[in-house]
mmCIF file of C-alpha atoms and ligand atoms in Angstrom:
data_model
loop_
_atom_site.group_PDB
_atom_site.id
_atom_site.type_symbol
_atom_site.label_atom_id
_atom_site.label_comp_id
_atom_site.label_asym_id
_atom_site.label_seq_id
_atom_site.Cartn_x
_atom_site.Cartn_y
_atom_site.Cartn_z
ATOM 1 C CA MET P 1 91.635 105.182 106.139
ATOM 2 C CA ARG P 2 95.243 103.505 105.459
ATOM 3 C CA PHE P 3 94.923 99.660 104.700
ATOM 4 C CA HIS P 4 97.791 97.395 105.417
ATOM 5 C CA GLY P 5 97.732 94.104 102.976
ATOM 6 C CA LEU P 6 97.006 94.021 99.310
ATOM 7 C CA GLY P 7 95.557 90.698 97.772
ATOM 8 C CA VAL P 8 95.663 90.960 93.598
ATOM 9 C CA LEU P 9 93.022 88.734 91.758
ATOM 10 C CA ALA P 10 94.452 87.765 88.351
ATOM 11 C CA SER P 11 93.346 85.261 85.575
ATOM 12 C CA GLY P 12 95.933 85.647 83.213
ATOM 13 C CA ARG P 13 99.544 87.065 81.951
ATOM 14 C CA GLY P 14 100.351 89.213 85.026
ATOM 15 C CA SER P 15 101.936 92.184 83.560
ATOM 16 C CA ASN P 16 100.096 94.413 85.994
ATOM 17 C CA LEU P 17 100.716 92.287 89.354
ATOM 18 C CA GLU P 18 104.482 92.108 88.408
ATOM 19 C CA SER P 19 104.607 95.512 87.909
ATOM 20 C CA ILE P 20 102.642 96.506 91.374
ATOM 21 C CA LEU P 21 105.656 94.025 92.810
ATOM 22 C CA LYS P 22 108.297 96.352 91.169
ATOM 23 C CA ALA P 23 106.849 98.928 92.092
ATOM 24 C CA ARG P 24 107.054 97.618 95.917
ATOM 25 C CA ALA P 25 110.607 96.183 95.154
ATOM 26 C CA ARG P 26 111.461 100.159 94.315
ATOM 27 C CA GLY P 27 110.276 101.262 97.222
ATOM 28 C CA GLU P 28 107.102 103.333 96.049
ATOM 29 C CA LEU P 29 104.646 101.089 97.110
ATOM 30 C CA SER P 30 103.964 100.967 101.240
ATOM 31 C CA ILE P 31 101.489 98.117 100.712
ATOM 32 C CA PRO P 32 103.038 94.743 100.304
ATOM 33 C CA THR P 33 101.113 91.916 98.349
ATOM 34 C CA LEU P 34 100.338 89.442 101.012
ATOM 35 C CA VAL P 35 98.448 86.632 98.274
ATOM 36 C CA VAL P 36 97.941 86.010 94.636
ATOM 37 C CA LEU P 37 94.639 84.653 94.258
ATOM 38 C CA SER P 38 93.312 83.162 90.416
ATOM 39 C CA ASP P 39 90.392 81.348 88.887
ATOM 40 C CA ASN P 40 92.681 79.859 86.523
ATOM 41 C CA PRO P 41 95.574 77.538 87.378
ATOM 42 C CA ASP P 42 97.776 78.178 83.979
ATOM 43 C CA ALA P 43 97.345 81.787 84.569
ATOM 44 C CA PRO P 44 101.151 82.963 84.110
ATOM 45 C CA ALA P 45 100.554 85.457 87.145
ATOM 46 C CA LEU P 46 100.453 82.606 89.979
ATOM 47 C CA ALA P 47 104.299 82.125 89.058
ATOM 48 C CA ILE P 48 105.025 85.679 88.664
ATOM 49 C CA ALA P 49 103.919 86.213 92.009
ATOM 50 C CA ARG P 50 105.560 82.588 93.461
ATOM 51 C CA ALA P 51 108.843 83.896 91.448
ATOM 52 C CA ALA P 52 108.455 86.910 94.235
ATOM 53 C CA GLY P 53 108.173 84.712 97.258
ATOM 54 C CA ILE P 54 103.823 85.838 97.293
ATOM 55 C CA GLU P 55 101.676 82.740 97.840
ATOM 56 C CA ALA P 56 99.797 82.177 94.897
ATOM 57 C CA LEU P 57 96.212 79.882 95.292
ATOM 58 C CA THR P 58 93.781 79.339 92.365
ATOM 59 C CA LEU P 59 90.331 79.004 94.124
ATOM 60 C CA PRO P 60 87.377 77.453 93.175
ATOM 61 C CA THR P 61 84.733 79.075 91.058
ATOM 62 C CA GLY P 62 81.779 77.676 91.373
ATOM 63 C CA PRO P 63 79.967 76.137 88.365
ATOM 64 C CA PHE P 64 79.752 79.690 85.912
ATOM 65 C CA ARG P 65 82.059 80.920 83.636
ATOM 66 C CA THR P 66 81.756 84.722 84.008
ATOM 67 C CA ARG P 67 81.467 84.748 87.824
ATOM 68 C CA LEU P 68 81.952 83.351 91.164
ATOM 69 C CA SER P 69 79.278 81.322 92.915
ATOM 70 C CA ALA P 70 77.892 83.158 95.788
ATOM 71 C CA GLU P 71 79.669 80.245 97.896
ATOM 72 C CA ALA P 72 83.310 81.052 96.111
ATOM 73 C CA GLU P 73 82.947 84.346 96.724
ATOM 74 C CA GLY P 74 82.077 83.655 100.565
ATOM 75 C CA ASP P 75 85.465 81.325 99.989
ATOM 76 C CA TRP P 76 87.663 84.038 98.153
ATOM 77 C CA ALA P 77 86.886 86.523 101.183
ATOM 78 C CA ALA P 78 87.525 84.621 103.313
ATOM 79 C CA SER P 79 91.074 83.544 102.240
ATOM 80 C CA LEU P 80 91.945 86.916 101.731
ATOM 81 C CA ARG P 81 90.681 87.987 105.360
ATOM 82 C CA GLN P 82 92.528 85.808 106.776
ATOM 83 C CA ARG P 83 96.001 86.479 105.123
ATOM 84 C CA GLY P 84 95.232 89.898 106.533
ATOM 85 C CA VAL P 85 94.182 91.731 103.117
ATOM 86 C CA ASP P 86 92.365 94.477 103.694
ATOM 87 C CA LEU P 87 92.794 95.955 100.280
ATOM 88 C CA VAL P 88 92.072 93.947 96.887
ATOM 89 C CA ALA P 89 93.524 95.169 93.280
ATOM 90 C CA LEU P 90 91.893 93.393 90.138
ATOM 91 C CA ALA P 91 94.801 92.988 87.512
ATOM 92 C CA GLY P 92 93.424 91.252 84.384
ATOM 93 C CA PHE P 93 90.566 89.378 86.879
ATOM 94 C CA MET P 94 88.158 88.146 84.481
ATOM 95 C CA ARG P 95 84.777 87.755 86.424
ATOM 96 C CA VAL P 96 82.147 90.014 87.735
ATOM 97 C CA LEU P 97 82.588 89.923 91.529
ATOM 98 C CA HIS P 98 78.449 90.612 93.334
ATOM 99 C CA ALA P 99 77.565 91.441 96.905
ATOM 100 C CA PRO P 100 79.048 88.545 98.708
ATOM 101 C CA PHE P 101 82.838 89.351 97.751
ATOM 102 C CA LEU P 102 82.142 93.135 97.371
ATOM 103 C CA SER P 103 80.519 93.796 100.996
ATOM 104 C CA SER P 104 83.588 92.180 102.427
ATOM 105 C CA PHE P 105 85.411 94.756 100.906
ATOM 106 C CA PRO P 106 83.695 97.987 101.394
ATOM 107 C CA ASP P 107 85.299 100.860 99.104
ATOM 108 C CA ALA P 108 88.774 98.671 98.911
ATOM 109 C CA ILE P 109 88.736 97.252 95.595
ATOM 110 C CA LEU P 110 90.551 98.352 92.633
ATOM 111 C CA ASN P 111 90.532 97.557 89.130
ATOM 112 C CA ILE P 112 92.518 98.564 86.032
ATOM 113 C CA HIS P 113 90.514 98.873 82.776
ATOM 114 C CA PRO P 114 92.398 99.516 79.421
ATOM 115 C CA SER P 115 90.143 102.963 78.163
ATOM 116 C CA LEU P 116 88.932 106.338 79.390
ATOM 117 C CA LEU P 117 86.170 105.329 80.956
ATOM 118 C CA PRO P 118 83.169 105.674 81.330
ATOM 119 C CA ALA P 119 83.641 104.732 77.715
ATOM 120 C CA PHE P 120 83.954 101.009 76.030
ATOM 121 C CA PRO P 121 83.236 99.126 79.636
ATOM 122 C CA GLY P 122 83.431 95.554 79.427
ATOM 123 C CA LEU P 123 85.552 93.163 76.966
ATOM 124 C CA ARG P 124 87.972 94.208 73.677
ATOM 125 C CA ALA P 125 87.595 97.445 75.125
ATOM 126 C CA GLN P 126 91.120 98.616 72.916
ATOM 127 C CA ALA P 127 88.797 97.042 69.861
ATOM 128 C CA GLN P 128 86.140 98.969 71.368
ATOM 129 C CA ALA P 129 87.749 102.596 70.529
ATOM 130 C CA LEU P 130 90.108 101.787 67.697
ATOM 131 C CA GLU P 131 86.158 101.119 65.780
ATOM 132 C CA TRP P 132 84.445 103.747 67.104
ATOM 133 C CA GLY P 133 87.362 106.171 65.757
ATOM 134 C CA VAL P 134 88.389 108.031 69.431
ATOM 135 C CA GLN P 135 91.963 109.917 68.857
ATOM 136 C CA TRP P 136 92.929 108.877 72.099
ATOM 137 C CA ALA P 137 92.596 106.557 74.353
ATOM 138 C CA GLY P 138 94.021 105.451 77.998
ATOM 139 C CA CYS P 139 93.195 103.471 80.945
ATOM 140 C CA THR P 140 91.540 103.929 83.860
ATOM 141 C CA VAL P 141 91.416 102.767 87.810
ATOM 142 C CA HIS P 142 88.722 102.284 89.341
ATOM 143 C CA PHE P 143 87.147 101.491 92.706
ATOM 144 C CA VAL P 144 84.703 98.451 91.870
ATOM 145 C CA ASN P 145 81.165 98.406 92.727
ATOM 146 C CA GLU P 146 77.977 96.312 91.372
ATOM 147 C CA GLY P 147 78.214 97.563 87.689
ATOM 148 C CA VAL P 148 81.085 96.638 85.256
ATOM 149 C CA ASP P 149 83.726 98.732 85.126
ATOM 150 C CA ALA P 150 81.481 101.400 86.785
ATOM 151 C CA GLY P 151 82.806 102.810 90.188
ATOM 152 C CA PRO P 152 84.342 105.845 90.873
ATOM 153 C CA ILE P 153 87.409 106.775 89.321
ATOM 154 C CA VAL P 154 90.853 107.338 91.268
ATOM 155 C CA GLU P 155 93.252 107.450 88.405
ATOM 156 C CA GLN P 156 93.167 108.078 84.215
ATOM 157 C CA ALA P 157 95.736 108.403 81.934
ATOM 158 C CA VAL P 158 95.616 109.250 77.922
ATOM 159 C CA VAL P 159 97.119 107.810 75.024
ATOM 160 C CA PRO P 160 96.871 109.186 71.326
ATOM 161 C CA VAL P 161 95.431 106.804 68.352
ATOM 162 C CA LYS P 162 97.874 107.008 65.936
ATOM 163 C CA ALA P 163 97.391 106.273 62.317
ATOM 164 C CA GLY P 164 97.823 102.864 61.631
ATOM 165 C CA ASP P 165 97.174 101.287 64.846
ATOM 166 C CA THR P 166 95.989 97.772 65.133
ATOM 167 C CA VAL P 167 94.454 96.510 68.538
ATOM 168 C CA GLU P 168 97.969 95.258 69.366
ATOM 169 C CA THR P 169 99.924 98.455 68.644
ATOM 170 C CA LEU P 170 96.783 100.674 70.758
ATOM 171 C CA SER P 171 96.892 98.133 73.546
ATOM 172 C CA ALA P 172 101.022 97.736 74.117
ATOM 173 C CA ARG P 173 100.261 101.612 74.369
ATOM 174 C CA ILE P 174 97.786 101.600 76.989
ATOM 175 C CA LEU P 175 99.414 98.690 78.849
ATOM 176 C CA GLU P 176 102.772 100.818 79.092
ATOM 177 C CA MET P 177 100.529 103.220 80.978
ATOM 178 C CA GLU P 178 98.513 100.908 82.850
ATOM 179 C CA HIS P 179 101.731 99.896 84.395
ATOM 180 C CA ARG P 180 102.536 103.268 84.996
ATOM 181 C CA ILE P 181 99.164 104.254 87.020
ATOM 182 C CA TYR P 182 98.177 101.520 88.548
ATOM 183 C CA PRO P 183 101.237 101.222 91.378
ATOM 184 C CA THR P 184 100.328 104.955 92.033
ATOM 185 C CA ALA P 185 96.922 105.062 92.459
ATOM 186 C CA ILE P 186 97.136 101.565 94.811
ATOM 187 C CA GLU P 187 99.842 103.818 96.718
ATOM 188 C CA ARG P 188 97.376 106.855 97.305
ATOM 189 C CA VAL P 189 94.213 104.280 98.385
ATOM 190 C CA ALA P 190 97.216 102.838 100.508
ATOM 191 C CA ARG P 191 98.065 105.689 102.236
ATOM 192 C CA GLY P 192 94.666 107.115 103.267
ATOM 193 C CA ALA P 193 95.131 109.614 100.559
ATOM 194 C CA ILE P 194 91.814 109.750 98.843
ATOM 195 C CA ARG P 195 88.073 110.291 99.742
ATOM 196 C CA ILE P 196 85.371 109.043 97.859
ATOM 197 C CA GLU P 197 82.239 111.345 97.402
ATOM 198 C CA GLY P 198 79.473 109.979 95.513
ATOM 199 C CA ARG P 199 81.380 109.251 92.320
ATOM 200 C CA ARG P 200 84.136 111.612 92.758
ATOM 201 C CA VAL P 201 87.198 111.295 94.324
ATOM 202 C CA PHE P 202 89.238 113.965 95.997
ATOM 203 C CA PRO P 203 92.674 114.408 97.671
ATOM 204 C CA ALA P 204 91.463 113.269 101.504
ATOM 205 C CA ALA P 205 91.206 115.999 104.102
ATOM 206 C CA PRO P 206 94.418 116.987 105.337
ATOM 207 C CA ASN P 207 92.957 117.429 109.121
ATOM 208 C CA ILE P 208 91.957 114.101 108.997
ATOM 209 C CA ILE P 209 95.476 112.824 110.790
ATOM 210 C CA SER P 210 95.037 115.665 113.770
ATOM 211 C CA ARG P 211 91.517 115.204 114.603
ATOM 212 C CA ASP P 212 92.496 111.527 114.736
ATOM 213 C CA MET P 213 95.461 112.443 117.465
ATOM 214 C CA GLN P 214 92.715 114.790 119.206
ATOM 215 C CA ARG P 215 91.154 112.007 120.107
HETATM 216 C C1 GRF C 301 94.735 94.487 81.364
HETATM 217 O O1 GRF C 301 95.040 95.221 79.755
HETATM 218 C C2 GRF C 301 93.599 95.028 82.249
HETATM 219 O O2 GRF C 301 93.246 97.047 82.669
HETATM 220 C C3 GRF C 301 92.546 94.078 82.061
HETATM 221 O O3 GRF C 301 92.961 93.131 81.748
HETATM 222 C C4 GRF C 301 94.283 92.968 81.037
HETATM 223 C C5 GRF C 301 95.572 92.629 82.408
HETATM 224 O O4 GRF C 301 96.619 92.231 81.522
HETATM 225 N N1 GRF C 301 91.939 94.713 83.371
HETATM 226 P P1 GRF C 301 97.663 91.919 82.620
HETATM 227 O O5 GRF C 301 97.461 90.287 82.954
HETATM 228 O O6 GRF C 301 97.885 92.664 83.898
HETATM 229 O O7 GRF C 301 98.670 91.669 81.716
#
């Protein structure tokens, strides 16, 4: 399946959003970003979107801190659909999504996480990696399901943990890779170049196009 319009959900800094917009400007991303939604009116991501001429909105979240209410999830999904969004990218979005939102975009929500999943899901992934003493860290682009950082993996990149690393230096090394692999992974998904089988993601079967054309 090909996707035609990207919606980005961001709560903060927006550097991954920026890398997506830059990849599009360089002609490396076929899918346009149609809208950016945030739960945080002060998110720098909103200014980054607007500076690029992209609609950016803060929508109500309901009473919870770590998720959206069911009603809010319905509204967020409707706002995206109304604008032609069929693929969603979470980019530093700090709330866990549930059924009303997930079922609006089946197999069409991506997230980037700053660890080599399934190691270190959740918050403070880079600090967890340092505390554990791993020698290799990295980042993962994955589909979003009901679990936390738990869906099928689309792309991963590895970076070394160096002696003397702090959370800041390791995070910066990982972030550089995030900015490379997120646009690439979004492009593969948007072009319909992958298929999901259980937990695993494979290159799409090459005969899909010819089968469509035979109809
Ligand atoms: C990134 O480290 C990303 O992996 C995680 O949240 C951070 C967001 O950073 N999910 P930014 O807002 O994209 O700069």
